[in-house]
mmCIF file of C-alpha atoms in Angstrom:
data_model
loop_
_atom_site.group_PDB
_atom_site.id
_atom_site.type_symbol
_atom_site.label_atom_id
_atom_site.label_comp_id
_atom_site.label_asym_id
_atom_site.label_seq_id
_atom_site.Cartn_x
_atom_site.Cartn_y
_atom_site.Cartn_z
ATOM 1 C CA MET A 948 1.506 -21.820 15.462
ATOM 2 C CA SER A 949 0.816 -18.125 15.015
ATOM 3 C CA LYS A 950 -0.237 -16.993 11.548
ATOM 4 C CA VAL A 951 1.740 -13.736 11.769
ATOM 5 C CA LEU A 952 4.515 -13.857 9.137
ATOM 6 C CA GLU A 953 5.973 -10.392 9.587
ATOM 7 C CA LEU A 954 6.063 -8.348 12.762
ATOM 8 C CA PHE A 955 7.438 -4.790 12.677
ATOM 9 C CA GLY A 956 8.747 -5.555 9.184
ATOM 10 C CA GLN A 957 10.757 -8.605 10.265
ATOM 11 C CA SER A 958 10.131 -12.189 9.172
ATOM 12 C CA THR A 959 8.969 -14.258 12.126
ATOM 13 C CA LYS A 960 10.807 -17.243 10.638
ATOM 14 C CA VAL A 961 14.185 -15.661 11.398
ATOM 15 C CA ALA A 962 15.029 -17.124 14.786
ATOM 16 C CA ASN A 963 18.182 -15.115 15.525
ATOM 17 C CA GLU A 964 16.468 -11.713 15.540
ATOM 18 C CA ASN A 965 16.519 -9.774 18.810
ATOM 19 C CA TRP A 966 12.743 -10.010 19.110
ATOM 20 C CA GLN A 967 12.514 -8.499 22.564
ATOM 21 C CA THR A 968 14.177 -5.301 21.317
ATOM 22 C CA ILE A 969 12.098 -5.251 18.137
ATOM 23 C CA VAL A 970 8.843 -5.535 20.098
ATOM 24 C CA ASP A 971 9.939 -3.021 22.736
ATOM 25 C CA GLU A 972 11.011 -0.387 20.189
ATOM 26 C CA GLN A 973 7.874 -0.819 18.028
ATOM 27 C CA GLN A 974 9.593 0.660 14.975
ATOM 28 C CA CYS A 975 8.249 0.417 11.427
ATOM 29 C CA PRO A 976 11.356 -0.040 9.219
ATOM 30 C CA PHE A 977 9.472 1.161 6.144
ATOM 31 C CA LEU A 978 8.499 4.525 7.663
ATOM 32 C CA GLY A 979 11.483 4.885 9.979
ATOM 33 C CA LYS A 980 9.289 5.654 12.966
ATOM 34 C CA THR A 981 6.919 4.032 15.451
ATOM 35 C CA CYS A 982 4.309 1.735 13.894
ATOM 36 C CA TYR A 983 1.012 3.605 13.674
ATOM 37 C CA LYS A 984 -1.176 0.500 14.005
ATOM 38 C CA VAL A 985 -2.074 0.642 17.690
ATOM 39 C CA ARG A 986 -4.574 -1.018 20.003
ATOM 40 C CA LYS A 987 -7.719 1.042 20.530
ATOM 41 C CA SER A 988 -7.825 -0.053 24.145
ATOM 42 C CA ASN A 989 -4.143 0.785 24.675
ATOM 43 C CA PRO A 990 -2.788 3.237 22.073
ATOM 44 C CA GLU A 991 0.705 3.029 23.600
ATOM 45 C CA ILE A 992 1.082 -0.481 22.161
ATOM 46 C CA SER A 993 1.739 -0.829 18.438
ATOM 47 C CA ILE A 994 0.374 -4.031 16.926
ATOM 48 C CA GLY A 995 3.065 -4.195 14.255
ATOM 49 C CA THR A 996 1.526 -6.938 12.089
ATOM 50 C CA CYS A 997 2.482 -6.566 8.411
ATOM 51 C CA THR A 998 1.755 -9.918 6.784
ATOM 52 C CA VAL A 999 -0.204 -13.002 7.850
ATOM 53 C CA LEU A 1000 -0.996 -16.494 6.586
ATOM 54 C CA TYR A 1001 -4.595 -16.856 5.479
ATOM 55 C CA GLY A 1002 -6.924 -19.245 3.697
ATOM 56 C CA LYS A 1003 -6.970 -22.966 3.002
ATOM 57 C CA GLU A 1004 -3.767 -22.647 0.998
ATOM 58 C CA GLU A 1005 -2.238 -20.443 3.725
ATOM 59 C CA ASN A 1006 -1.082 -17.713 1.382
ATOM 60 C CA PRO A 1007 0.897 -14.736 2.714
ATOM 61 C CA ILE A 1008 -1.481 -11.773 2.773
ATOM 62 C CA ILE A 1009 -0.269 -8.215 3.361
ATOM 63 C CA ILE A 1010 -2.566 -6.383 5.786
ATOM 64 C CA CYS A 1011 -0.632 -3.106 6.198
ATOM 65 C CA PRO A 1012 -0.296 -0.746 3.203
ATOM 66 C CA THR A 1013 2.988 0.629 4.518
ATOM 67 C CA ARG A 1014 4.527 -2.809 3.890
ATOM 68 C CA LEU A 1015 4.269 -2.028 0.167
ATOM 69 C CA ILE A 1016 6.828 0.810 0.281
ATOM 70 C CA ASP A 1017 9.711 -1.543 1.143
ATOM 71 C CA LYS A 1018 12.872 -0.399 -0.689
ATOM 72 C CA ARG A 1019 10.617 2.081 -2.511
ATOM 73 C CA LYS A 1020 10.230 -0.325 -5.413
ATOM 74 C CA ILE A 1021 6.685 0.833 -6.068
ATOM 75 C CA PHE A 1022 7.872 4.391 -6.733
ATOM 76 C CA THR A 1023 10.646 3.286 -9.081
ATOM 77 C CA ASP A 1024 8.059 1.204 -10.943
ATOM 78 C CA CYS A 1025 6.041 4.387 -11.603
ATOM 79 C CA LEU A 1026 8.884 6.459 -13.039
ATOM 80 C CA HIS A 1027 7.896 5.645 -16.629
ATOM 81 C CA LEU A 1028 4.554 7.379 -16.047
ATOM 82 C CA LEU A 1029 6.310 10.728 -15.539
ATOM 83 C CA THR A 1030 6.061 11.351 -19.258
ATOM 84 C CA THR A 1031 7.305 14.963 -19.159
ATOM 85 C CA HIS A 1032 10.145 14.368 -16.672
ATOM 86 C CA GLU A 1033 13.508 15.588 -17.986
ATOM 87 C CA PRO A 1034 17.126 14.901 -16.957
ATOM 88 C CA GLY A 1035 18.169 17.405 -14.329
ATOM 89 C CA ASN A 1036 14.786 17.552 -12.664
ATOM 90 C CA GLU A 1037 14.531 16.518 -9.022
ATOM 91 C CA LEU A 1038 12.348 13.608 -7.979
ATOM 92 C CA HIS A 1039 10.228 13.885 -4.844
ATOM 93 C CA ILE A 1040 7.912 11.546 -2.968
ATOM 94 C CA VAL A 1041 5.197 13.623 -1.331
ATOM 95 C CA PRO A 1042 2.844 11.821 1.094
ATOM 96 C CA GLU A 1043 -0.799 12.497 1.898
ATOM 97 C CA VAL A 1044 -1.885 15.252 -0.473
ATOM 98 C CA SER A 1045 -5.488 16.387 -0.268
ATOM 99 C CA ILE A 1046 -7.247 17.222 -3.506
ATOM 100 C CA PRO A 1047 -10.914 17.960 -4.124
ATOM 101 C CA GLY A 1048 -12.705 14.632 -3.966
ATOM 102 C CA GLY A 1049 -10.308 12.945 -1.568
ATOM 103 C CA SER A 1050 -6.739 12.443 -0.427
ATOM 104 C CA VAL A 1051 -3.957 10.650 -2.308
ATOM 105 C CA ASP A 1052 -1.438 8.522 -0.384
ATOM 106 C CA TYR A 1053 1.641 9.616 -2.346
ATOM 107 C CA PHE A 1054 2.661 11.750 -5.286
ATOM 108 C CA LEU A 1055 5.796 10.976 -7.276
ATOM 109 C CA VAL A 1056 6.862 14.413 -8.464
ATOM 110 C CA SER A 1057 9.297 15.736 -11.059
ATOM 111 C CA ALA A 1058 10.300 19.284 -10.150
ATOM 112 C CA LYS A 1059 12.781 21.947 -11.192
ATOM 113 C CA ASN A 1060 13.668 25.026 -9.160
ATOM 114 C CA GLY A 1061 10.805 24.267 -6.795
ATOM 115 C CA LYS A 1062 8.234 24.101 -9.583
ATOM 116 C CA VAL A 1063 6.331 20.918 -10.365
ATOM 117 C CA LYS A 1064 6.867 19.762 -13.935
ATOM 118 C CA ASP A 1065 5.056 16.416 -13.750
ATOM 119 C CA PHE A 1066 3.474 14.111 -11.196
ATOM 120 C CA VAL A 1067 1.894 10.701 -10.717
ATOM 121 C CA GLY A 1068 -0.622 9.938 -7.970
ATOM 122 C CA ILE A 1069 -0.055 6.672 -6.077
ATOM 123 C CA GLU A 1070 -2.622 4.949 -3.869
ATOM 124 C CA LEU A 1071 -1.878 1.914 -1.668
ATOM 125 C CA GLN A 1072 -4.462 -0.691 -0.741
ATOM 126 C CA THR A 1073 -4.048 -3.895 1.228
ATOM 127 C CA LEU A 1074 -6.675 -6.202 2.625
ATOM 128 C CA ASP A 1075 -8.639 -5.125 5.676
ATOM 129 C CA THR A 1076 -9.192 -7.759 8.334
ATOM 130 C CA THR A 1077 -12.373 -8.679 10.147
ATOM 131 C CA GLY A 1078 -12.147 -9.578 13.790
ATOM 132 C CA THR A 1079 -8.793 -8.925 15.412
ATOM 133 C CA VAL A 1080 -5.213 -9.981 14.696
ATOM 134 C CA TRP A 1081 -4.215 -9.256 18.294
ATOM 135 C CA PRO A 1082 -4.603 -12.856 19.621
ATOM 136 C CA GLU A 1083 -2.427 -14.129 16.753
ATOM 137 C CA ARG A 1084 0.180 -11.505 17.589
ATOM 138 C CA GLN A 1085 0.128 -12.505 21.230
ATOM 139 C CA ARG A 1086 0.465 -16.188 20.355
ATOM 140 C CA LEU A 1087 3.540 -15.270 18.325
ATOM 141 C CA LEU A 1088 5.092 -13.401 21.246
ATOM 142 C CA LYS A 1089 4.467 -16.413 23.440
ATOM 143 C CA GLU A 1090 6.160 -18.683 20.871
ATOM 144 C CA LEU A 1091 9.118 -16.278 20.751
ATOM 145 C CA ASP A 1092 9.220 -16.094 24.558
ATOM 146 C CA ILE A 1093 8.758 -12.325 24.488
ATOM 147 C CA ASP A 1094 7.740 -10.436 27.606
ATOM 148 C CA GLN A 1095 4.873 -8.127 26.612
ATOM 149 C CA GLU A 1096 1.860 -6.654 28.359
ATOM 150 C CA GLY A 1097 -1.205 -8.793 27.750
ATOM 151 C CA ASN A 1098 0.868 -11.743 26.596
ATOM 152 C CA GLY A 1099 -0.932 -14.060 28.949
ATOM 153 C CA GLU A 1100 -4.404 -13.677 27.436
ATOM 154 C CA ASP A 1101 -5.669 -16.982 26.090
ATOM 155 C CA SER A 1102 -8.057 -15.759 23.411
ATOM 156 C CA LYS A 1103 -9.230 -18.242 20.793
ATOM 157 C CA LYS A 1104 -10.553 -15.452 18.564
ATOM 158 C CA SER A 1105 -9.328 -15.401 15.010
ATOM 159 C CA PHE A 1106 -9.452 -12.960 12.125
ATOM 160 C CA GLY A 1107 -10.837 -12.952 8.610
ATOM 161 C CA MET A 1108 -10.324 -10.966 5.414
ATOM 162 C CA ASN A 1109 -12.839 -8.371 4.300
ATOM 163 C CA TRP A 1110 -12.377 -9.063 0.583
ATOM 164 C CA LYS A 1111 -15.650 -7.610 -0.669
ATOM 165 C CA MET A 1112 -15.654 -4.359 1.296
ATOM 166 C CA THR A 1113 -11.942 -3.713 0.679
ATOM 167 C CA ALA A 1114 -12.268 -4.204 -3.079
ATOM 168 C CA LYS A 1115 -15.448 -2.208 -3.520
ATOM 169 C CA THR A 1116 -14.328 0.666 -1.297
ATOM 170 C CA ILE A 1117 -11.052 1.212 -3.138
ATOM 171 C CA LEU A 1118 -12.685 0.954 -6.568
ATOM 172 C CA VAL A 1119 -15.267 3.560 -5.577
ATOM 173 C CA GLN A 1120 -12.455 5.811 -4.366
ATOM 174 C CA MET A 1121 -10.578 5.335 -7.629
ATOM 175 C CA HIS A 1122 -13.815 6.087 -9.479
ATOM 176 C CA HIS A 1123 -14.001 9.478 -7.786
ATOM 177 C CA LYS A 1124 -10.320 10.329 -8.150
ATOM 178 C CA ILE A 1125 -9.501 9.173 -11.668
ATOM 179 C CA HIS A 1126 -11.670 11.868 -13.264
ATOM 180 C CA THR A 1127 -9.606 14.413 -11.350
ATOM 181 C CA PHE A 1128 -6.364 13.064 -12.823
ATOM 182 C CA GLU A 1129 -7.749 12.530 -16.291
ATOM 183 C CA HIS A 1130 -9.073 16.094 -16.342
ATOM 184 C CA VAL A 1131 -5.514 17.402 -15.886
ATOM 185 C CA ASN A 1132 -3.944 14.736 -18.149
ATOM 186 C CA LYS A 1133 -2.032 12.940 -15.387
ATOM 187 C CA LYS A 1134 -1.763 9.337 -14.190
ATOM 188 C CA LEU A 1135 -3.090 7.622 -11.055
ATOM 189 C CA VAL A 1136 -1.680 4.269 -9.901
ATOM 190 C CA LEU A 1137 -3.312 1.825 -7.493
ATOM 191 C CA ILE A 1138 -0.782 -0.462 -5.762
ATOM 192 C CA VAL A 1139 -2.254 -3.759 -4.523
ATOM 193 C CA GLN A 1140 -1.204 -7.298 -3.715
ATOM 194 C CA ASP A 1141 -1.801 -9.764 -6.545
ATOM 195 C CA LYS A 1142 -4.315 -11.730 -4.421
ATOM 196 C CA LEU A 1143 -6.514 -8.651 -4.054
ATOM 197 C CA LEU A 1144 -6.349 -7.906 -7.778
ATOM 198 C CA ASP A 1145 -7.356 -11.510 -8.506
ATOM 199 C CA TYR A 1146 -10.422 -11.019 -6.317
ATOM 200 C CA MET A 1147 -11.316 -7.754 -8.048
ATOM 201 C CA LYS A 1148 -11.080 -9.390 -11.469
ATOM 202 C CA LYS A 1149 -13.381 -12.181 -10.299
ATOM 203 C CA GLU A 1150 -16.020 -10.012 -8.624
ATOM 204 C CA PHE A 1151 -16.037 -6.935 -10.876
ATOM 205 C CA ASN A 1152 -15.952 -6.312 -14.598
ATOM 206 C CA PHE A 1153 -12.261 -6.138 -15.492
ATOM 207 C CA ALA A 1154 -12.450 -7.721 -18.968
ATOM 208 C CA HIS A 1155 -11.992 -4.368 -20.726
ATOM 209 C CA LEU A 1156 -8.777 -3.399 -18.898
ATOM 210 C CA SER A 1157 -5.559 -3.324 -20.925
ATOM 211 C CA ASN A 1158 -3.178 -6.171 -20.094
ATOM 212 C CA PRO A 1159 -0.344 -5.346 -20.280
ATOM 213 C CA ALA A 1160 -0.888 -1.745 -19.288
ATOM 214 C CA LYS A 1161 -0.868 1.078 -21.833
ATOM 215 C CA ILE A 1162 1.207 4.099 -20.853
ATOM 216 C CA GLY A 1163 -1.401 6.442 -22.357
ATOM 217 C CA ASP A 1164 -4.152 5.297 -19.980
ATOM 218 C CA SER A 1165 -4.888 7.453 -16.959
ATOM 219 C CA MET A 1166 -5.622 4.664 -14.435
ATOM 220 C CA HIS A 1167 -3.008 2.003 -13.710
ATOM 221 C CA PHE A 1168 -3.087 -1.082 -11.479
ATOM 222 C CA HIS A 1169 0.274 -2.400 -10.247
ATOM 223 C CA ALA A 1170 -0.015 -5.795 -8.547
ATOM 224 C CA TYR A 1171 2.789 -7.208 -6.376
ATOM 225 C CA SER A 1172 3.369 -10.673 -4.983
ATOM 226 C CA ILE A 1173 5.111 -11.372 -1.685
ATOM 227 C CA SER A 1174 7.268 -14.441 -1.272
ATOM 228 C CA GLU A 1175 9.772 -15.994 1.084
ATOM 229 C CA GLN A 1176 13.429 -15.646 0.112
ATOM 230 C CA LYS A 1177 16.368 -17.978 0.843
ATOM 231 C CA SER A 1178 17.186 -15.770 3.819
ATOM 232 C CA LEU A 1179 13.662 -16.536 5.205
ATOM 233 C CA GLU A 1180 12.846 -12.849 4.802
ATOM 234 C CA TYR A 1181 9.905 -11.813 2.617
ATOM 235 C CA ALA A 1182 10.098 -9.568 -0.439
ATOM 236 C CA ILE A 1183 7.598 -8.029 -2.818
ATOM 237 C CA SER A 1184 7.955 -8.121 -6.595
ATOM 238 C CA MET A 1185 5.931 -6.809 -9.511
ATOM 239 C CA GLU A 1186 3.593 -9.428 -10.942
ATOM 240 C CA ARG A 1187 1.488 -7.579 -13.507
ATOM 241 C CA ARG A 1188 0.213 -4.219 -14.663
ATOM 242 C CA LEU A 1189 -3.243 -3.344 -15.948
ATOM 243 C CA SER A 1190 -4.633 -0.007 -17.091
ATOM 244 C CA THR A 1191 -7.801 1.760 -18.126
ATOM 245 C CA ASP A 1192 -9.335 5.233 -18.099
ATOM 246 C CA ALA A 1193 -12.103 7.026 -16.205
ATOM 247 C CA ASP A 1194 -14.837 5.401 -18.259
ATOM 248 C CA GLY A 1195 -13.216 2.018 -17.667
ATOM 249 C CA ILE A 1196 -13.373 2.393 -13.883
ATOM 250 C CA GLY A 1197 -17.025 3.360 -14.274
ATOM 251 C CA GLN A 1198 -17.579 0.138 -16.208
ATOM 252 C CA CYS A 1199 -15.971 -1.841 -13.378
ATOM 253 C CA LEU A 1200 -18.615 -0.517 -10.992
ATOM 254 C CA GLY A 1201 -21.445 0.350 -13.359
ATOM 255 C CA LEU A 1202 -21.260 3.957 -12.200
ATOM 256 C CA GLN A 1203 -20.229 7.355 -13.491
ATOM 257 C CA ALA A 1204 -17.944 9.824 -11.773
ATOM 258 C CA GLU A 1205 -18.217 13.599 -11.616
ATOM 259 C CA ALA A 1206 -15.050 14.660 -9.787
ATOM 260 C CA LYS A 1207 -13.026 17.367 -11.555
ATOM 261 C CA VAL A 1208 -10.290 19.670 -10.325
ATOM 262 C CA GLU A 1209 -8.096 22.284 -11.919
ATOM 263 C CA LEU A 1210 -4.439 21.434 -12.433
ATOM 264 C CA GLN A 1211 -3.246 24.487 -10.524
ATOM 265 C CA GLN A 1212 -4.894 23.301 -7.297
ATOM 266 C CA ILE A 1213 -2.823 20.121 -7.354
ATOM 267 C CA LEU A 1214 0.361 21.962 -8.327
ATOM 268 C CA ASN A 1215 -0.075 24.406 -5.432
ATOM 269 C CA ALA A 1216 -0.596 21.566 -2.945
ATOM 270 C CA LEU A 1217 2.505 19.699 -4.178
ATOM 271 C CA GLU A 1218 4.792 22.743 -4.355
ATOM 272 C CA SER A 1219 3.924 23.651 -0.778
ATOM 273 C CA LYS A 1220 5.144 20.239 0.378
ATOM 274 C CA ILE A 1221 8.233 19.402 -1.686
ATOM 275 C CA SER A 1222 11.530 20.007 0.136
ATOM 276 C CA HIS A 1223 14.905 18.356 0.710
ATOM 277 C CA ARG A 1224 13.111 15.932 3.060
ATOM 278 C CA THR A 1225 10.948 14.572 0.224
ATOM 279 C CA LEU A 1226 13.797 14.088 -2.270
ATOM 280 C CA PHE A 1227 13.808 10.653 -3.917
ATOM 281 C CA ALA A 1228 16.958 9.082 -5.356
ATOM 282 C CA PRO A 1229 16.177 5.830 -7.234
ATOM 283 C CA VAL A 1230 18.730 3.084 -6.646
#
């Protein structure tokens, strides 16, 4: 049996899906466009793997960060961090904003008359795999009787999870960026799966983090679980929230950060990108 649980955002346990069409169209339902995870050897083919079974206990592990934006729950769960948002302001979700010291996946923005009044930075991190998921994907297509180029390859290769490198890399990135946000008195949120947060807590010094999270802290961790529903589809839900500040992230790694940026640089970058296309209307 293939270990791929979700392909192009659809549960592989749902037998009545039109899988041939789903695979042919290669659409990511979370982004509303073609899946960007493609084969290096054939960039015309999207891999489309969102979630897989992994480990002795065969837990569902999310391997694509875009999977986390399903129904935009993660943005709604950050609304309380817009501490100067006022009724009447517009809400925007602005993707991929570059700031000195790095790029931030999303900004949740409160704006009025085109001017930013408040914002929260949001980073997404899921587990990186080692090896390749492609053979597992192809085994799934064979099980589903899907006609797809390369479906006949009989590779026994498997994949692993790069727990250590994933965790350390994202913490180092947060270490650089949180000083930027703290310097301008704003919040940064890291969205992860609960399994990855559990690993971080085990391998790094997390004892000093606030649990539950404190709204006054600059750095927040939002951990989500993913579970099978009665419909056989999978859904994410908030499991826990932790928080700390710039010094706290330094304690996690035993390092100190130096990144600083002026508030106006971030405001200029956001105001140049907000438009009717980025409007966000919470359900």
